[in-house]
Coordinates of C-alpha atoms and ligand atoms in Angstrom, one line a residue:
M12 CA -11.9 19.5 14.7
L13 CA -12.3 19.9 18.5
T14 CA -10.2 16.9 19.5
K15 CA -9.2 13.4 18.4
R16 CA -10.0 10.2 20.1
P17 CA -7.7 9.2 23.1
R18 CA -4.6 7.3 22.2
G19 CA -5.0 3.5 22.1
T20 CA -8.7 3.6 21.4
N21 CA -10.6 2.8 18.2
D22 CA -13.7 3.8 16.3
F23 CA -15.5 1.0 14.6
L24 CA -17.6 2.1 11.6
P25 CA -20.4 -0.1 10.1
Q26 CA -18.0 -1.9 7.8
D27 CA -16.0 -3.0 10.9
T28 CA -19.0 -3.6 13.2
E29 CA -20.3 -6.0 10.6
K30 CA -17.3 -8.2 11.3
W31 CA -17.8 -7.8 15.1
H32 CA -21.4 -9.0 14.8
W33 CA -20.3 -12.0 12.7
M34 CA -17.7 -12.9 15.3
E35 CA -20.0 -12.3 18.3
D36 CA -22.7 -14.5 16.7
I37 CA -20.3 -17.4 16.4
I38 CA -19.2 -16.9 20.0
K39 CA -22.8 -16.8 21.3
K40 CA -23.8 -19.9 19.4
L41 CA -20.7 -21.8 20.6
C42 CA -21.3 -20.8 24.2
I43 CA -24.9 -22.1 24.0
D44 CA -23.5 -25.4 22.6
Y45 CA -21.2 -25.7 25.6
G46 CA -23.9 -24.6 28.2
Y47 CA -22.4 -21.2 29.1
G48 CA -24.8 -18.3 29.8
E49 CA -24.0 -14.6 29.2
I50 CA -23.1 -12.3 32.1
R51 CA -22.9 -8.5 31.8
M52 CA -21.0 -6.6 34.5
P53 CA -20.3 -2.9 35.1
T54 CA -17.3 -1.5 33.2
F55 CA -15.9 0.0 36.4
E56 CA -15.6 -1.4 39.9
H57 CA -14.2 -0.3 43.3
T58 CA -10.4 -0.3 42.9
E59 CA -9.8 -2.7 45.7
L60 CA -11.5 -5.5 43.7
F61 CA -8.7 -5.5 41.2
A62 CA -5.9 -4.6 43.6
R63 CA -6.9 -7.6 45.8
G64 CA -8.3 -9.9 43.1
V65 CA -5.8 -9.5 40.3
G66 CA -2.9 -9.1 42.6
E67 CA -0.9 -6.1 43.9
T68 CA 2.4 -7.3 42.3
T69 CA 1.0 -7.8 38.7
D70 CA 1.9 -5.5 35.8
I71 CA -1.8 -4.7 35.4
V72 CA -2.2 -3.4 39.0
E73 CA 1.2 -1.9 39.3
K74 CA 1.3 0.0 36.0
E75 CA -1.8 -0.3 33.8
M76 CA -5.0 0.6 35.7
Y77 CA -7.2 3.5 34.8
T78 CA -8.0 4.6 38.4
F79 CA -9.6 7.8 39.5
L80 CA -11.6 9.3 42.3
D81 CA -15.3 9.8 41.4
K82 CA -17.3 12.8 42.6
G83 CA -18.0 11.0 45.9
E84 CA -14.2 10.7 46.4
R85 CA -14.4 6.9 46.0
S86 CA -11.5 5.2 44.1
V87 CA -12.9 3.4 41.1
T88 CA -11.1 1.6 38.2
L89 CA -12.1 0.9 34.6
R90 CA -12.0 -2.9 34.5
P91 CA -8.7 -4.1 33.2
E92 CA -9.9 -7.7 32.9
G93 CA -13.2 -9.6 33.5
T94 CA -12.5 -12.4 36.0
A95 CA -12.4 -10.3 39.2
S96 CA -15.8 -8.7 38.2
V97 CA -17.4 -12.1 37.4
V98 CA -16.2 -13.4 40.8
R99 CA -17.7 -10.4 42.5
A100 CA -21.0 -10.8 40.7
F101 CA -21.0 -14.6 41.5
L102 CA -20.7 -13.7 45.2
E103 CA -22.9 -10.6 45.3
N104 CA -25.8 -12.5 43.6
K105 CA -25.2 -15.6 45.8
V106 CA -24.9 -17.8 42.8
F107 CA -22.7 -20.1 44.8
S108 CA -25.8 -21.3 46.7
K109 CA -27.3 -22.7 43.4
A110 CA -26.6 -26.0 41.7
Q111 CA -23.0 -26.0 40.4
P112 CA -21.1 -25.7 38.2
T113 CA -21.8 -22.1 37.2
K114 CA -20.8 -21.5 33.6
Y115 CA -20.7 -17.9 32.3
Y116 CA -19.3 -16.0 29.4
Y117 CA -18.9 -12.3 28.7
I118 CA -18.0 -10.0 25.8
G119 CA -17.0 -6.4 26.5
P120 CA -14.4 -3.6 26.6
M121 CA -11.4 -3.7 29.0
Y122 CA -9.0 -0.8 29.8
R123 CA -5.3 -0.9 30.4
Y124 CA -2.9 2.0 30.4
D125 CA -0.2 0.4 28.3
R126 CA 2.0 1.7 25.4
P127 CA -0.3 1.4 22.4
Q128 CA 0.9 -0.5 19.3
A129 CA -0.6 -2.8 16.6
G130 CA -2.6 -5.3 18.6
R131 CA -2.2 -3.5 21.9
Y132 CA -4.8 -0.8 22.8
R133 CA -5.9 1.1 25.9
Q134 CA -9.5 0.1 25.3
F135 CA -9.8 -3.4 23.8
H136 CA -12.5 -6.1 23.9
Q137 CA -12.4 -9.5 25.4
F138 CA -14.5 -12.6 25.1
G139 CA -14.1 -14.6 28.2
V140 CA -15.6 -17.6 30.0
E141 CA -15.5 -18.5 33.7
A142 CA -16.7 -21.8 35.2
F143 CA -17.1 -22.1 39.0
G144 CA -17.7 -24.8 41.5
S145 CA -15.7 -27.8 40.2
S146 CA -12.0 -28.7 40.3
D147 CA -12.5 -31.6 37.9
A148 CA -9.8 -31.8 35.3
A149 CA -12.4 -32.6 32.7
L150 CA -13.7 -29.0 33.2
D151 CA -10.2 -27.6 32.5
A152 CA -10.2 -29.6 29.3
E153 CA -13.7 -28.4 28.4
V154 CA -12.7 -24.7 28.8
I155 CA -9.5 -25.2 26.7
K156 CA -11.5 -27.1 24.1
L157 CA -14.1 -24.2 23.9
A158 CA -11.3 -21.7 23.2
V159 CA -9.8 -24.0 20.5
D160 CA -13.2 -24.7 19.0
L161 CA -14.0 -21.0 18.7
L162 CA -10.8 -20.3 16.9
N163 CA -11.4 -23.3 14.6
R164 CA -15.1 -22.2 13.9
I165 CA -13.8 -18.7 13.0
G166 CA -11.4 -20.3 10.5
L167 CA -8.1 -20.3 12.4
D168 CA -6.2 -23.6 12.6
K169 CA -2.6 -22.6 12.8
L170 CA -2.6 -22.4 16.6
A171 CA -0.1 -23.3 19.3
L172 CA -1.7 -24.2 22.6
H173 CA 0.7 -23.9 25.5
V174 CA -0.3 -25.5 28.8
N175 CA 1.3 -25.7 32.2
S176 CA 0.5 -26.1 35.9
V177 CA 1.5 -23.4 38.5
G178 CA 0.4 -25.7 41.3
C179 CA -1.3 -24.7 44.6
P180 CA 0.0 -22.5 47.5
E181 CA 1.9 -25.5 48.9
C182 CA 3.8 -26.0 45.6
R183 CA 4.4 -22.3 45.4
K184 CA 6.0 -22.3 48.8
V185 CA 8.5 -25.0 47.8
H186 CA 9.1 -23.2 44.5
K187 CA 9.6 -19.8 46.1
E188 CA 12.4 -21.2 48.3
K189 CA 14.2 -22.8 45.3
L190 CA 13.7 -19.7 43.2
N191 CA 15.0 -17.3 45.9
D192 CA 18.1 -19.6 46.3
Y193 CA 18.7 -19.5 42.6
L194 CA 18.2 -15.7 42.3
S195 CA 20.1 -14.7 45.4
N196 CA 23.5 -14.2 43.7
R197 CA 22.0 -12.4 40.7
L198 CA 19.7 -10.1 42.6
D199 CA 21.6 -6.9 41.6
E200 CA 21.2 -7.7 37.9
L201 CA 17.3 -7.8 38.1
C202 CA 15.3 -4.7 37.1
T203 CA 14.1 -2.6 40.1
T204 CA 10.5 -4.0 39.7
C205 CA 11.7 -7.6 39.8
Q206 CA 14.0 -6.8 42.8
K207 CA 10.8 -5.9 44.7
R208 CA 9.0 -9.0 43.2
Y209 CA 11.9 -11.2 44.5
E210 CA 10.6 -10.4 48.1
K211 CA 6.9 -10.4 47.5
N212 CA 6.2 -12.8 44.6
P213 CA 9.2 -14.1 42.7
L214 CA 7.0 -16.1 40.3
R215 CA 6.1 -12.8 38.6
I216 CA 9.7 -12.5 37.4
F217 CA 8.9 -15.1 34.8
D218 CA 6.7 -12.7 32.9
C219 CA 8.9 -9.6 33.2
K220 CA 9.5 -8.0 29.8
S221 CA 13.1 -7.0 30.4
S222 CA 15.5 -9.1 28.4
V223 CA 18.1 -9.2 31.2
C224 CA 15.4 -10.6 33.6
Q225 CA 14.3 -13.0 30.9
E226 CA 17.9 -14.3 30.5
I227 CA 18.4 -14.8 34.2
I228 CA 15.0 -16.5 34.7
S229 CA 15.4 -18.9 31.7
D230 CA 17.5 -21.3 33.7
A231 CA 15.6 -20.9 37.0
P232 CA 13.8 -23.9 38.6
S233 CA 10.3 -24.1 37.1
I234 CA 7.1 -24.2 39.2
T235 CA 6.2 -27.4 37.4
S236 CA 9.2 -29.2 38.8
C237 CA 7.8 -28.4 42.3
L238 CA 4.2 -29.7 42.0
C239 CA 2.8 -31.7 44.9
K240 CA 1.2 -35.1 44.3
E241 CA -2.4 -33.8 43.9
C242 CA -1.4 -31.0 41.5
R243 CA 0.8 -33.3 39.5
E244 CA -2.1 -35.8 39.2
H245 CA -4.5 -33.1 38.2
F246 CA -2.2 -31.8 35.5
D247 CA -1.6 -35.3 34.2
K248 CA -5.4 -35.8 34.0
V249 CA -5.9 -32.5 32.1
C250 CA -3.3 -33.7 29.6
E251 CA -4.9 -37.1 29.3
I252 CA -8.3 -35.6 28.4
L253 CA -6.7 -33.1 26.0
N254 CA -5.2 -36.2 24.3
L255 CA -8.5 -37.9 24.3
L256 CA -10.1 -34.9 22.6
K257 CA -7.2 -34.9 20.1
I258 CA -6.1 -31.3 21.0
N259 CA -2.5 -30.6 20.2
Y260 CA -0.6 -28.8 22.9
I261 CA 2.9 -28.0 24.1
I262 CA 3.8 -28.2 27.8
D263 CA 5.5 -24.9 28.6
E264 CA 7.1 -24.8 32.0
N265 CA 7.7 -21.0 31.8
L266 CA 4.0 -20.2 31.3
V267 CA 3.1 -18.7 34.7
R268 CA 0.7 -16.0 33.2
G269 CA 0.6 -12.3 34.3
L270 CA -2.0 -12.5 37.1
D271 CA -1.6 -13.6 40.7
Y272 CA -4.7 -15.6 41.0
Y273 CA -3.9 -18.7 38.9
T274 CA -3.5 -22.1 40.5
R275 CA -2.8 -25.4 38.7
T276 CA -3.7 -25.3 35.0
T277 CA -2.6 -22.2 33.0
F278 CA -2.8 -22.0 29.2
E279 CA -2.2 -19.6 26.3
I280 CA -3.0 -19.8 22.6
I281 CA -0.6 -18.3 20.2
V282 CA -1.3 -17.7 16.5
E283 CA 1.2 -17.4 13.8
G284 CA 2.0 -14.3 11.9
I285 CA 0.8 -11.4 14.1
G286 CA 4.3 -10.6 15.5
A287 CA 4.9 -9.5 19.0
Q288 CA 1.3 -9.5 20.1
S289 CA 0.8 -13.2 19.1
A290 CA -1.0 -14.3 22.2
I291 CA -4.6 -14.4 21.4
C292 CA -6.0 -16.2 24.4
G293 CA -4.9 -16.8 28.0
G294 CA -6.5 -18.4 30.9
G295 CA -6.2 -20.9 33.8
R296 CA -7.6 -22.2 37.0
Y297 CA -8.1 -19.9 40.1
D298 CA -9.1 -22.2 42.9
K299 CA -8.5 -19.6 45.7
L300 CA -9.8 -16.4 44.1
V301 CA -13.5 -16.7 45.2
E302 CA -12.4 -17.3 48.8
Q303 CA -9.8 -14.5 48.6
C304 CA -12.7 -12.2 47.5
G305 CA -14.6 -13.1 50.6
G306 CA -16.7 -16.0 49.4
P307 CA -16.9 -19.7 50.2
D308 CA -14.1 -22.0 49.1
T309 CA -15.0 -22.4 45.4
P310 CA -12.8 -23.5 42.6
G311 CA -12.9 -21.7 39.2
I312 CA -11.3 -21.8 35.7
G313 CA -11.6 -19.5 32.7
F314 CA -9.9 -17.7 29.9
A315 CA -10.0 -14.4 28.0
M316 CA -9.5 -13.8 24.3
G317 CA -8.6 -10.5 22.7
L318 CA -11.2 -9.7 20.0
E319 CA -9.2 -7.0 18.1
R320 CA -6.3 -9.4 17.9
L321 CA -8.6 -12.1 16.6
L322 CA -9.9 -9.9 13.8
M323 CA -6.4 -8.7 13.0
T324 CA -5.3 -12.3 12.7
L325 CA -8.2 -13.1 10.3
D326 CA -7.2 -10.2 8.1
L327 CA -3.6 -11.3 8.1
H328 CA -4.4 -14.9 7.3
G329 CA -6.7 -13.7 4.5
I330 CA -9.7 -15.5 6.1
N331 CA -13.0 -14.4 4.5
I332 CA -15.6 -13.2 6.9
K333 CA -18.9 -14.7 5.8
T334 CA -21.5 -12.0 6.7
S335 CA -24.9 -13.4 6.1
W336 CA -26.6 -12.4 2.8
R337 CA -29.6 -10.2 3.3
K338 CA -32.1 -8.7 0.9
K339 CA -31.7 -4.9 0.8
I340 CA -34.2 -2.9 -1.2
F341 CA -33.7 0.6 -2.4
V342 CA -36.8 2.5 -3.5
A343 CA -36.1 5.1 -6.1
Y344 CA -38.6 7.8 -7.1
V345 CA -38.9 10.3 -9.9
D346 CA -40.6 13.3 -8.4
N347 CA -42.3 14.6 -5.3
K348 CA -45.6 12.8 -6.0
A349 CA -43.8 9.5 -6.4
K350 CA -41.8 10.3 -3.2
L351 CA -44.9 9.9 -1.1
E352 CA -45.5 6.5 -2.6
A353 CA -41.8 5.6 -1.9
V354 CA -42.2 6.5 1.8
R355 CA -45.3 4.3 1.9
T356 CA -43.5 1.4 0.1
V357 CA -40.4 1.6 2.2
N358 CA -42.5 1.3 5.3
I359 CA -44.5 -1.7 4.0
I360 CA -41.3 -3.5 3.2
R361 CA -39.7 -2.8 6.6
K362 CA -42.9 -3.9 8.3
N363 CA -42.3 -7.3 6.8
N364 CA -38.8 -7.5 8.3
I365 CA -36.9 -6.7 5.0
S366 CA -34.3 -4.0 4.9
A367 CA -35.4 -1.0 2.8
D368 CA -34.2 2.5 2.2
M369 CA -34.8 5.6 0.0
D370 CA -33.2 8.9 -1.0
Y371 CA -33.2 11.9 1.3
M372 CA -30.7 14.0 -0.6
G373 CA -32.8 15.2 -3.5
R374 CA -30.9 13.1 -6.1
S375 CA -32.1 12.7 -9.7
L376 CA -33.4 9.2 -10.6
K377 CA -30.1 8.4 -12.3
A378 CA -28.1 9.4 -9.3
Q379 CA -30.4 7.4 -7.0
L380 CA -29.7 4.3 -9.0
K381 CA -26.0 4.9 -8.7
Y382 CA -26.3 5.4 -5.0
A383 CA -28.3 2.1 -4.7
N384 CA -25.3 0.4 -6.2
K385 CA -22.9 2.1 -3.8
I386 CA -24.8 0.9 -0.7
D387 CA -25.0 -2.7 -2.1
A388 CA -28.7 -2.8 -2.5
T389 CA -29.8 -6.2 -3.8
H390 CA -32.8 -4.8 -5.5
T391 CA -34.0 -1.3 -6.6
M392 CA -37.7 -0.5 -7.0
I393 CA -38.3 2.3 -9.3
L394 CA -41.4 4.5 -9.0
G395 CA -41.7 6.6 -12.1
E396 CA -44.7 8.4 -13.7
E397 CA -45.6 5.3 -15.8
E398 CA -45.4 3.0 -12.8
L399 CA -47.6 5.3 -10.7
K400 CA -50.3 5.4 -13.4
K401 CA -50.3 1.6 -13.6
G402 CA -50.1 1.0 -9.8
V403 CA -46.8 -1.0 -10.3
V404 CA -43.1 -0.7 -9.4
T405 CA -40.2 -1.7 -11.6
V406 CA -37.9 -4.0 -9.7
K407 CA -34.3 -4.2 -10.8
D408 CA -32.2 -7.1 -9.6
M409 CA -28.9 -5.3 -9.0
E410 CA -26.7 -8.4 -9.5
Q411 CA -28.4 -9.9 -12.6
G412 CA -29.3 -6.5 -14.1
S413 CA -32.7 -8.0 -15.0
Q414 CA -35.9 -6.0 -14.3
E415 CA -39.7 -6.7 -14.1
E416 CA -42.9 -4.9 -13.2
I417 CA -44.7 -5.9 -10.0
L418 CA -48.1 -4.7 -8.8
I419 CA -47.6 -2.5 -5.7
D420 CA -50.1 -4.6 -3.8
N421 CA -48.0 -7.7 -4.6
I422 CA -44.6 -6.4 -3.5
I423 CA -44.4 -8.4 -0.3
N424 CA -45.4 -11.7 -1.9
Y425 CA -42.8 -11.0 -4.6
L426 CA -40.0 -10.2 -2.1
T427 CA -40.6 -13.2 0.1
L428 CA -40.3 -15.5 -2.9
L429 CA -36.9 -14.1 -3.9
Ligands
LIG513 P1 -4.8 -11.3 29.6 O1 -6.0 -10.8 30.3 O2 -3.6 -10.3 29.8 O3 -4.4 -12.7 29.8 O4 -5.1 -11.1 28.1 C1 -6.0 -12.0 27.4 C2 -6.0 -11.6 25.9 O5 -6.5 -10.3 25.8 C3 -4.6 -11.5 25.3 O6 -4.2 -12.8 24.8 C4 -4.9 -10.6 24.2 O7 -5.4 -11.2 23.1 C5 -5.9 -9.6 24.7 N1 -5.3 -8.4 25.3 C6 -4.6 -8.2 26.4 N2 -4.2 -6.9 26.6 C7 -4.5 -6.3 25.4 C8 -4.4 -5.0 24.9 N3 -3.8 -4.0 25.6 N4 -4.9 -4.7 23.7 C9 -5.5 -5.7 22.9 N5 -5.7 -6.9 23.3 C10 -5.2 -7.2 24.6

């Protein structure tokens, strides 16, 4: 073999993609129910979009981006997340000039150069939603409810929803001062990355993975304790609507999320039983991001959900994936003369939107019947000498084992009645 796939990437074969299709169908239906339309963006962007949009002091930008110079010597980056690209598309296509809110969703691959392990990959897929143009707390609750509803529709109900508010730039200023005071005597103990963060963006220390930094930060003043009046009211309203919608949640004052652009509401959904990578969904409000990317002052809120982790969780929880039942016809033939009739029959069946297949490996009739079983055909049609003479096929119901003769001219009528 010439080479193997790059570390942290996956191949999905048809038995896997069937599960992806099932999940994507549920996502698409749910998004239609909530009034979110699909957006498709490029998988790479100019590097500055992520550096500025996601934030220069985040783990993603500091350590995890796939950045390279293209043949025109431009620095481009494989997208590590979706929000910055959606914001760019929202601006570039002047969607802000239309009636608001704008409600989008996306499904697609993301790239992060991280240490691969179960549930953490270098190419992974996210389903995300973004809603622009309104700072109404009811929209925060809608976005959170959409995430919870999706997990419920898929069959997951053992969820822990953590919510918090990280306030606005004013609250951050107050918090930064308090935090710097608190950290000033323990600065030497922080990891080198967090020592830099102390100057630039001390809030990021909350999501450092080092256990020493975690221990130090655990008693630090929280951002939630520094909220201004408007941000406090907004957060209370979000909680009130979540209560109204009967959504269980935990207020988690340490939940600041790994990206710089969040303001006010942040949330994360954790599922039981998948170990270290238990966060399945994360999101929040980003009221300054559109402006920061060069657009008009436009609030926004969204989340992203990891689809590999979602499927992994379903497996671990023993949740059955209900792929839709579909008729699948295998047309078996006895010799070269019957083969031509098989080609014709398969095409007639396909033309009527029913799945049909035949043998291309020169198998004996017996081996063809075995093969039909292997590929989960629901029915096998046998074209033998007798059948050809009579102008019929023998149809075998693979589940029941019963069989009957059908006139070739009558096949479609017969199949649609099954
Ligand atoms: P984030 O954009 O970091 O908030 O991530 C949102 C969700 O994407 C997480 O909750 C995970 O489910 C998923 N995710 C993030 N990074 C990875 C990764 N490297 N591999 C697989 N899933 C990931």
